[in-house]
Amino acid sequence: MGLTFSSLFTDIFCITIRLTLLYKRREILSAMVYLQDAYSRLQPAKFINQRPYMILGLCGSCIIPITFCWFTADLCLPGSERVLKYFVEDTFFGWSAENKWTSCFLLVTVDHLVVNQQYILFEFLLILSWYLLGLLKRTVESFVEMAQQERDLESLFESYIRYSRIIFQCMAMVEEALSLLLLVLYGFMVFSIFTVTTFLMTADLPTLPAMMVVPKLVLFFVMMAGFYITSFQAVAVHEVAIKVKHTIHEVVSMSDSADFGMKSLLLTLATDFPSKIVVTCWGLFSLKRNFLQKTASGMFTYAILLSQLGNQSKH
């Protein structure tokens, strides 16, 4: 029951990812163009070409598909007829061909047309989200460098108005483009992790061939890595905003100006700044420092509960 439940929701989130991408494609493109332009204007000397990192990331997005291709190809080798028949019947609702090579061809075709595309799209969107969040973080970080160079409160206030207007616009566009997509991606990753952990906890692993277990382990580690890499990048955006607040507080405290009204205004603006720079998942929850602790503990607890449900249904 636990495995069926988590697998069902994994498939639902997989379909939702495609629909969300179709719905948000223009917002994602607009956010990418605006972030690149904003960062190049704020930090023209430090603008970094991200193309090599994107190419490396796209190559990394083939890890799961390559693993599943290897697994499917291994099923076609001599001695794997029983396992091949099991997977064909599981894929085609109890039907399997009498001829081994017909079954192999059908399974490879489905693997390429359905499974591989599913994971390639997921990993591509994960890398794209990481890239956009990284651009947003560096844009906010440029605010820190600006504040550290200012010593005159009037200049600091003018720079704050100019930078904050750009940064708030960047934040709004990222939220519009990624908030729903991040929610769906997190759902897909979490239930994929549940599916693998439930399978590993309920299956009789010593009796299973290695080619059935290894792809599951690869999927688990890739999902865990994707979950934490994306989370750390999103949390870092808010952490940099907190750094902006502390920097402005430090500059104001070191100023010899007698304009206490300006000091009070800058301190108020700086204190309120981090609350406006928070990445959310469609407004349902915020990706802040405590997010990783809460989700990690909840995820593993729920995975254990699902495995227990699977054990009960098995016995």
XYZ file of C-alpha atoms in Angstrom:
315
model
C 0.000 0.000 0.000
C 2.796 2.421 0.912
C 4.657 1.752 -2.329
C 1.480 2.126 -4.393
C 0.586 5.379 -2.643
C 4.009 6.994 -3.154
C 4.277 5.735 -6.757
C 0.855 7.178 -7.573
C 1.785 10.618 -6.282
C 5.156 10.458 -8.047
C 3.327 9.934 -11.348
C 0.869 12.732 -10.545
C 3.693 15.183 -9.848
C 5.498 14.036 -13.000
C 2.484 14.982 -15.122
C 2.054 18.228 -13.182
C 5.673 19.210 -13.921
C 4.952 19.164 -17.650
C 1.744 21.170 -17.260
C 3.470 23.700 -14.997
C 6.294 24.171 -17.495
C 3.793 24.824 -20.281
C 1.933 27.291 -18.065
C 5.021 29.141 -16.778
C 7.366 28.983 -19.781
C 7.069 32.689 -20.639
C 7.530 33.811 -17.031
C 10.640 31.625 -16.710
C 12.186 33.075 -19.864
C 11.343 36.642 -18.816
C 12.842 36.102 -15.357
C 16.046 34.672 -16.816
C 16.518 37.571 -19.245
C 15.748 40.193 -16.588
C 18.063 38.639 -13.975
C 20.947 38.397 -16.417
C 20.444 42.007 -17.485
C 20.060 43.273 -13.904
C 23.201 41.546 -12.643
C 25.269 42.689 -15.623
C 24.163 46.287 -14.941
C 24.815 46.164 -11.202
C 28.104 44.267 -11.437
C 29.427 44.666 -15.008
C 32.991 43.814 -13.995
C 31.996 40.607 -12.208
C 29.443 39.166 -14.602
C 30.350 35.506 -15.019
C 29.579 33.424 -18.065
C 27.479 30.562 -16.724
C 27.425 28.605 -19.982
C 30.113 26.054 -18.932
C 28.250 25.363 -15.680
C 24.961 24.967 -17.535
C 26.558 22.535 -20.004
C 28.047 20.558 -17.112
C 24.661 20.526 -15.410
C 22.907 19.315 -18.550
C 25.436 16.495 -18.824
C 24.715 15.629 -15.201
C 21.005 15.488 -15.988
C 21.658 12.321 -17.984
C 22.772 10.311 -14.928
C 19.377 8.757 -14.197
C 18.441 8.090 -17.867
C 21.811 6.426 -18.539
C 21.386 4.249 -15.454
C 17.891 3.151 -16.497
C 19.091 2.520 -20.073
C 21.827 0.289 -18.720
C 19.266 -1.525 -16.581
C 16.877 -2.029 -19.530
C 19.660 -3.199 -21.838
C 20.826 -5.651 -19.177
C 17.365 -7.223 -19.159
C 17.855 -8.252 -22.774
C 20.963 -10.320 -22.011
C 20.774 -14.122 -21.695
C 19.712 -15.316 -18.254
C 17.406 -12.374 -17.525
C 14.282 -13.763 -19.169
C 12.356 -14.143 -15.898
C 13.071 -10.583 -14.761
C 12.322 -9.247 -18.262
C 8.955 -11.022 -18.280
C 8.137 -9.568 -14.845
C 8.869 -5.979 -15.921
C 7.017 -6.315 -19.237
C 3.922 -7.660 -17.470
C 4.195 -4.908 -14.859
C 4.458 -2.244 -17.586
C 1.768 -3.614 -19.919
C -0.829 -4.609 -17.299
C -0.115 -8.341 -17.195
C 0.641 -8.864 -20.896
C 3.981 -10.140 -22.201
C 5.144 -11.371 -25.595
C 6.181 -14.951 -26.201
C 9.276 -13.781 -28.044
C 12.022 -12.412 -25.791
C 13.232 -9.821 -28.306
C 9.712 -8.477 -28.823
C 9.384 -7.932 -25.088
C 12.822 -6.348 -24.995
C 11.990 -3.977 -27.862
C 8.721 -2.897 -26.239
C 10.357 -2.298 -22.857
C 13.250 -0.306 -24.353
C 10.799 1.797 -26.383
C 8.684 2.624 -23.348
C 11.832 3.300 -21.336
C 13.058 5.865 -23.865
C 9.704 7.498 -24.597
C 8.384 7.721 -21.040
C 10.873 7.110 -18.229
C 13.963 8.804 -19.668
C 12.094 11.896 -20.848
C 10.500 12.177 -17.420
C 13.837 12.314 -15.613
C 15.649 14.418 -18.222
C 12.940 17.080 -17.977
C 12.994 16.973 -14.178
C 16.784 17.335 -13.945
C 16.814 20.086 -16.574
C 14.238 22.101 -14.605
C 16.172 21.480 -11.409
C 19.334 22.901 -12.992
C 17.384 25.818 -14.442
C 15.926 26.624 -11.005
C 19.387 26.399 -9.445
C 20.739 28.779 -12.099
C 17.989 31.376 -11.647
C 18.243 31.253 -7.861
C 22.010 31.651 -8.150
C 21.579 34.744 -10.310
C 19.121 36.160 -7.784
C 21.531 35.476 -4.920
C 24.439 37.205 -6.672
C 22.210 40.170 -7.536
C 21.255 40.600 -3.876
C 24.884 40.045 -2.887
C 25.928 43.008 -5.033
C 23.898 45.114 -2.609
C 26.295 44.090 0.195
C 29.342 45.268 -1.737
C 27.643 48.565 -2.518
C 26.686 49.184 1.119
C 30.206 48.435 2.344
C 31.626 51.121 0.060
C 29.210 53.850 1.160
C 30.055 56.067 4.118
C 27.735 58.994 3.455
C 24.185 58.268 4.639
C 22.577 60.274 1.839
C 24.488 58.287 -0.784
C 23.650 55.061 1.020
C 19.958 55.937 1.008
C 19.996 56.800 -2.717
C 21.844 53.577 -3.508
C 19.374 51.615 -1.387
C 16.441 53.043 -3.325
C 18.081 52.237 -6.665
C 19.287 48.738 -5.756
C 16.198 47.696 -3.811
C 13.903 48.636 -6.690
C 15.852 46.338 -9.027
C 16.168 43.542 -6.471
C 12.488 43.596 -5.509
C 11.583 43.372 -9.192
C 13.967 40.419 -9.602
C 12.423 38.752 -6.551
C 8.898 39.271 -7.870
C 9.769 37.801 -11.268
C 11.496 34.779 -9.731
C 8.488 34.148 -7.500
C 6.153 34.408 -10.475
C 8.287 32.044 -12.533
C 9.506 29.479 -9.997
C 7.250 29.341 -6.935
C 4.730 26.884 -8.413
C 7.429 24.978 -10.297
C 9.497 24.561 -7.122
C 6.455 23.206 -5.292
C 5.892 20.590 -7.990
C 9.597 19.705 -8.208
C 9.794 19.254 -4.437
C 6.702 17.057 -4.529
C 8.214 14.911 -7.272
C 11.532 14.574 -5.419
C 9.961 13.795 -2.050
C 7.608 11.114 -3.367
C 10.379 9.630 -5.533
C 12.462 9.309 -2.371
C 9.466 7.758 -0.591
C 9.015 5.267 -3.431
C 12.644 4.144 -3.376
C 12.920 3.941 0.416
C 9.646 2.014 0.657
C 10.844 -0.421 -2.010
C 14.213 -0.929 -0.303
C 12.613 -1.413 3.134
C 9.935 -3.860 2.014
C 11.710 -5.871 -0.689
C 13.732 -8.998 0.002
C 17.002 -7.462 -1.193
C 19.246 -10.575 -0.964
C 17.039 -12.361 -3.507
C 16.927 -9.472 -5.989
C 19.450 -9.146 -8.820
C 21.825 -6.185 -8.595
C 20.445 -4.674 -11.802
C 17.098 -4.131 -10.024
C 18.615 -2.484 -6.944
C 21.364 -0.272 -8.415
C 19.030 1.980 -10.500
C 16.871 2.518 -7.405
C 19.908 3.567 -5.383
C 21.086 5.931 -8.127
C 17.605 7.462 -8.281
C 17.582 7.895 -4.495
C 20.952 9.655 -4.333
C 20.174 11.924 -7.303
C 16.845 12.937 -5.756
C 18.451 13.616 -2.394
C 21.223 15.650 -4.027
C 18.717 17.620 -6.096
C 16.566 18.290 -3.043
C 19.424 19.663 -0.959
C 21.216 21.549 -3.748
C 18.027 23.395 -4.688
C 17.148 24.028 -1.043
C 20.594 25.381 -0.168
C 20.486 27.718 -3.164
C 17.031 29.018 -2.240
C 17.919 29.428 1.445
C 21.121 31.268 0.453
C 19.021 34.006 -1.189
C 17.411 34.851 2.155
C 20.733 34.526 3.987
C 22.327 37.106 1.682
C 19.381 39.436 2.341
C 20.080 39.110 6.074
C 23.714 39.964 5.336
C 22.510 43.139 3.581
C 20.596 44.104 6.717
C 23.621 43.575 8.958
C 25.895 45.506 6.592
C 23.607 48.548 6.516
C 23.257 48.419 10.310
C 27.033 48.352 10.618
C 27.512 51.285 8.227
C 24.893 53.355 10.069
C 26.419 52.554 13.468
C 29.865 53.663 12.274
C 28.593 56.916 10.743
C 29.350 60.225 12.502
C 26.320 61.908 10.946
C 23.972 63.788 13.265
C 20.994 63.151 10.977
C 19.192 60.737 13.299
C 16.086 60.772 11.129
C 18.065 59.361 8.192
C 19.704 56.800 10.458
C 16.336 55.673 11.768
C 14.936 55.435 8.248
C 17.886 53.368 6.983
C 17.721 51.033 9.977
C 13.992 50.525 9.450
C 14.413 49.835 5.733
C 17.311 47.440 6.362
C 15.418 45.561 9.077
C 12.439 45.059 6.774
C 14.567 44.090 3.751
C 15.089 40.323 4.455
C 11.349 39.727 4.888
C 10.843 40.746 1.247
C 13.618 38.512 -0.117
C 12.292 35.016 0.542
C 11.840 32.248 -2.012
C 8.558 30.403 -1.473
C 6.831 27.367 -2.914
C 3.658 28.980 -4.245
C 3.273 30.813 -0.941
C 2.653 27.567 0.978
C 6.009 27.569 2.767
C 9.142 29.695 2.760
C 12.629 28.408 1.992
C 14.477 29.751 5.009
C 17.166 28.383 7.308
C 14.868 26.061 9.283
C 13.308 24.593 6.130
C 15.967 21.894 5.658
C 15.783 20.695 9.261
C 12.000 20.392 9.270
C 11.666 18.767 5.848
C 14.539 16.330 6.361
C 13.142 14.994 9.644
C 9.592 14.891 8.310
C 10.632 13.221 5.072
C 12.482 10.351 6.734
C 9.750 9.860 9.341
C 7.096 9.663 6.633
C 9.234 7.289 4.576
C 9.421 4.913 7.545
C 5.641 5.096 7.981
C 5.160 4.281 4.302
C 7.503 1.326 4.581
C 5.486 0.023 7.531
C 2.314 0.278 5.463
C 4.083 -1.684 2.763
C 5.119 -4.361 5.288
C 1.555 -4.740 6.558
C 0.134 -5.158 3.075
C 2.898 -7.618 2.241
C 2.094 -9.845 5.235
